[in-house]
Each structure stands twice: as structure tokens, then as C-alpha cells.
GROMACS .gro file of C-alpha atoms in nm:
model
  178
    1MET     CA    1  12.103   7.070   9.075
    2VAL     CA    2  12.149   7.363   8.810
    3GLU     CA    3  12.472   7.199   8.695
    4SER     CA    4  12.262   6.893   8.607
    5GLY     CA    5  12.027   7.113   8.404
    6ILE     CA    6  11.742   7.046   8.657
    7ILE     CA    7  11.594   7.325   8.885
    8GLU     CA    8  11.319   7.307   9.146
    9CYS     CA    9  11.074   7.565   9.085
   10LEU     CA   10  10.965   7.766   9.392
   11GLY     CA   11  10.632   7.793   9.286
   12CYS     CA   12  10.519   7.445   9.201
   13GLY     CA   13  10.789   7.244   9.373
   14GLU     CA   14  10.864   7.042   9.066
   15ASP     CA   15  11.217   6.956   8.930
   16LYS     CA   16  11.218   7.094   8.571
   17PRO     CA   17  11.500   7.129   8.325
   18VAL     CA   18  11.646   7.478   8.269
   19SER     CA   19  11.472   7.496   7.940
   20GLU     CA   20  11.136   7.540   8.138
   21TYR     CA   21  11.272   7.864   8.276
   22SER     CA   22  11.276   8.213   8.123
   23ALA     CA   23  11.608   8.406   8.147
   24LEU     CA   24  11.615   8.652   8.406
   25ASN     CA   25  11.884   8.874   8.274
   26ALA     CA   26  12.137   8.919   8.000
   27LYS     CA   27  12.363   8.642   8.175
   28GLY     CA   28  12.096   8.378   8.126
   29THR     CA   29  12.051   8.328   8.504
   30PRO     CA   30  11.722   8.134   8.523
   31ARG     CA   31  11.420   8.273   8.726
   32PRO     CA   32  11.320   8.090   9.021
   33TYR     CA   33  10.999   7.993   8.884
   34CYS     CA   34  10.921   7.775   8.587
   35LYS     CA   35  10.747   7.940   8.284
   36PRO     CA   36  10.396   7.859   8.393
   37CYS     CA   37  10.437   7.987   8.760
   38ASN     CA   38  10.616   8.294   8.647
   39ALA     CA   39  10.324   8.373   8.405
   40GLU     CA   40  10.070   8.329   8.689
   41LEU     CA   41  10.272   8.546   8.933
   42VAL     CA   42  10.283   8.831   8.662
   43ARG     CA   43   9.913   8.797   8.616
   44LEU     CA   44   9.847   8.804   8.971
   45GLY     CA   45  10.068   9.105   9.016
   46HIS     CA   46   9.896   9.291   8.747
   47TYR     CA   47   9.567   9.261   8.905
   48ASN     CA   48   9.695   9.294   9.254
   49LEU     CA   49   9.552   8.967   9.369
   50THR     CA   50   9.677   8.640   9.552
   51LYS     CA   51   9.641   8.302   9.446
   52GLU     CA   52   9.416   8.241   9.756
   53PHE     CA   53   9.190   8.501   9.645
   54VAL     CA   54   9.169   8.376   9.300
   55ALA     CA   55   9.107   8.026   9.445
   56GLN     CA   56   8.824   8.138   9.656
   57LEU     CA   57   8.657   8.347   9.382
   58LEU     CA   58   8.649   8.036   9.158
   59HIS     CA   59   8.497   7.837   9.418
   60PHE     CA   60   8.259   8.101   9.520
   61GLN     CA   61   8.151   8.117   9.150
   62ARG     CA   62   8.089   7.727   9.156
   63GLN     CA   63   8.409   7.664   8.933
   64SER     CA   64   8.231   7.840   8.650
   65CYS     CA   65   8.224   8.154   8.455
   66ALA     CA   66   8.072   8.434   8.620
   67ILE     CA   67   7.846   8.508   8.318
   68CYS     CA   68   7.755   8.209   8.132
   69ARG     CA   69   7.820   7.969   8.412
   70THR     CA   70   8.005   7.751   8.178
   71ALA     CA   71   8.165   7.474   8.418
   72ASP     CA   72   8.456   7.380   8.243
   73ALA     CA   73   8.717   7.611   8.435
   74GLY     CA   74   8.938   7.318   8.485
   75ARG     CA   75   8.980   7.268   8.122
   76LYS     CA   76   8.992   7.593   7.970
   77ALA     CA   77   9.163   7.933   8.113
   78MET     CA   78   8.955   8.163   8.299
   79HIS     CA   79   9.004   8.525   8.244
   80ILE     CA   80   9.041   8.803   8.539
   81ASP     CA   81   8.765   9.047   8.455
   82HIS     CA   82   8.819   9.389   8.583
   83ASP     CA   83   8.652   9.724   8.558
   84HIS     CA   84   8.886   9.922   8.285
   85ALA     CA   85   8.752  10.261   8.407
   86CYS     CA   86   8.875  10.199   8.768
   87CYS     CA   87   9.241  10.218   8.722
   88PRO     CA   88   9.471  10.430   8.510
   89GLY     CA   89   9.769  10.273   8.372
   90ARG     CA   90   9.854   9.917   8.316
   91ARG     CA   91   9.799   9.768   8.695
   92SER     CA   92   9.478   9.713   8.857
   93CYS     CA   93   9.435   9.815   9.228
   94GLY     CA   94   9.264   9.484   9.282
   95GLU     CA   95   8.940   9.638   9.417
   96CYS     CA   96   8.811   9.680   9.058
   97VAL     CA   97   8.846   9.293   8.971
   98ARG     CA   98   8.492   9.167   8.926
   99GLY     CA   99   8.519   8.809   8.856
  100LEU     CA  100   8.652   8.502   8.660
  101ILE     CA  101   8.506   8.477   8.314
  102CYS     CA  102   8.556   8.247   8.023
  103ALA     CA  103   8.735   8.337   7.709
  104ASN     CA  104   8.424   8.377   7.519
  105CYS     CA  105   8.246   8.614   7.762
  106ASN     CA  106   8.581   8.805   7.787
  107ALA     CA  107   8.642   8.847   7.428
  108HIS     CA  108   8.301   8.839   7.250
  109GLY     CA  109   8.058   8.939   7.525
  110LEU     CA  110   8.172   9.167   7.804
  111GLY     CA  111   8.403   9.385   7.612
  112TRP     CA  112   8.167   9.451   7.332
  113TYR     CA  113   7.858   9.516   7.572
  114GLU     CA  114   8.044   9.781   7.775
  115ALA     CA  115   8.131   9.962   7.452
  116LEU     CA  116   7.767  10.011   7.389
  117PRO     CA  117   7.597  10.353   7.494
  118LEU     CA  118   7.407  10.307   7.816
  119GLY     CA  119   7.079  10.341   7.648
  120LEU     CA  120   7.156  10.021   7.437
  121ARG     CA  121   7.283   9.818   7.741
  122THR     CA  122   6.969   9.626   7.788
  123PHE     CA  123   7.084   9.278   7.861
  124ASP     CA  124   6.983   9.202   8.224
  125LEU     CA  125   7.215   8.902   8.270
  126LEU     CA  126   7.528   9.146   8.191
  127ASN     CA  127   7.379   9.438   8.395
  128ALA     CA  128   7.345   9.249   8.694
  129TYR     CA  129   7.692   9.094   8.663
  130ILE     CA  130   7.838   9.450   8.616
  131ALA     CA  131   7.627   9.590   8.883
  132ASP     CA  132   7.701   9.354   9.145
  133PRO     CA  133   7.999   9.126   9.041
  134PRO     CA  134   8.096   8.818   9.232
  135ALA     CA  135   8.441   8.929   9.348
  136ARG     CA  136   8.246   9.217   9.524
  137ARG     CA  137   7.984   8.991   9.706
  138LEU     CA  138   8.276   8.753   9.794
  139ARG     CA  139   8.465   9.056   9.961
  140THR     CA  140   8.153   9.180  10.128
  141GLN     CA  141   8.073   8.839  10.240
  142SER     CA  142   8.416   8.762  10.388
  143ALA     CA  143   8.410   9.121  10.563
  144THR     CA  144   8.104   9.048  10.705
  145SER     CA  145   8.195   8.719  10.835
  146LEU     CA  146   8.496   8.875  11.004
  147GLY     CA  147   8.292   9.144  11.148
  148ALA     CA  148   8.060   8.880  11.322
  149GLY     CA  149   8.354   8.722  11.488
  150THR     CA  150   8.390   8.416  11.301
  151SER     CA  151   8.716   8.218  11.241
  152GLN     CA  152   8.682   8.229  10.860
  153ALA     CA  153   9.010   8.378  10.711
  154PRO     CA  154   8.999   8.696  10.514
  155SER     CA  155   8.977   8.679  10.132
  156ALA     CA  156   9.308   8.909  10.116
  157HIS     CA  157   9.334   9.053   9.774
  158LEU     CA  158   9.581   9.324   9.805
  159ARG     CA  159   9.939   9.204   9.867
  160SER     CA  160  10.288   9.340   9.832
  161ALA     CA  161  10.517   9.186   9.600
  162ALA     CA  162  10.695   8.961   9.857
  163LEU     CA  163  10.366   8.776   9.925
  164LEU     CA  164  10.262   8.760   9.555
  165ALA     CA  165  10.599   8.577   9.514
  166LYS     CA  166  10.508   8.325   9.779
  167SER     CA  167  10.183   8.255   9.594
  168ALA     CA  168  10.331   8.126   9.279
  169THR     CA  169  10.176   7.781   9.317
  170SER     CA  170   9.920   7.675   9.071
  171LEU     CA  171   9.546   7.689   9.167
  172SER     CA  172   9.449   7.379   9.332
  173ASN     CA  173   9.234   7.253   9.069
  174GLY     CA  174   9.488   7.311   8.796
  175SER     CA  175   9.316   7.561   8.616
  176SER     CA  176   9.486   7.847   8.434
  177VAL     CA  177   9.367   8.204   8.513
  178TYR     CA  178   9.445   8.498   8.265
   0.00000   0.00000   0.00000
């Protein structure tokens, strides 16, 4: 279908015009994923997560921000929060991901709060989030469920690049995750 200017995205499965794809190389060969699916792949790869884990985490957080509980995850982008002190460099190990938070909590709340000296960090809500984030609770709960012999699938969060490529489809509720 490339000849007709329409390509099927390997992520979302939709037929889209070539203009909806980023160029892969100097030849202009289009990527196999449309721009939104490719952006999601890059984000997930940056945090070493799978789409499935992010969907489980969003469900675990009741489709809301892990800090302020704003329940508009489907309309506004949720940001992937992680402990910046954990991993040197540009990529995250995945274990340091704490939760999904709204843009306001990400830009105006948590970053500012974590920059404060420890003696000034007196806000119980944020201290509780930092000490026991939802992603850690989800991983612990999943590991406990698997250890008990249940048939619940593991919340796999570390994957190879090949598995990340397979997880390019949009989140089931259509929300964006940054």
C-alpha cells in the first residue's frame, strides 16, 4: 500500500497516510509505526516498561493521578514518574518508576518538592507517595500473587527492545502516557 500513500501502522493497526509517519533514514523510508505509536514506543523504552505494565499501573491507580487523584487520565496525558537518583544517564532501569502522575503534579509539585532539603519536606501526601509508590505496590502485589500459585499474569516491566516493539499499541483507554 505504500505506492498509494497509505501504510498500516504495526502498532495501532490503522491505515494512515505516509505523512503520519516519521522518516527512518536519509532515504525517507517510513517507520513501521505512526508518529503517536512511535512516540509511545520511545517513551516506554526510555523507562524500560511495557504497555501492559503501564495499563496495569493506570488501573491500579484507578485511572487517576497517583498524587492528586485527578481522574481525567483519559483526557489529559499522564506522565511516568521515576526516581531520578536511581539511574545515571538517559534511560531508566524500570524499577525506579514510581507511578503515573498528571502534568501539574509532575511539573509543579513533585519536582519542586524533591528539590527541597529533607528537613523541609513535611507534606505527608508526597512523603507517602515517595516512600511507597503505586508501581512498587503493584510489583509487590503481583509477585505475592505469583508466589501464592495464582494464575494471575506477572506485571512484567523489564523487556527487551523486541518485546517493546510488540507493545506499541495504544493503551486500552486511549490515554497518552508521557
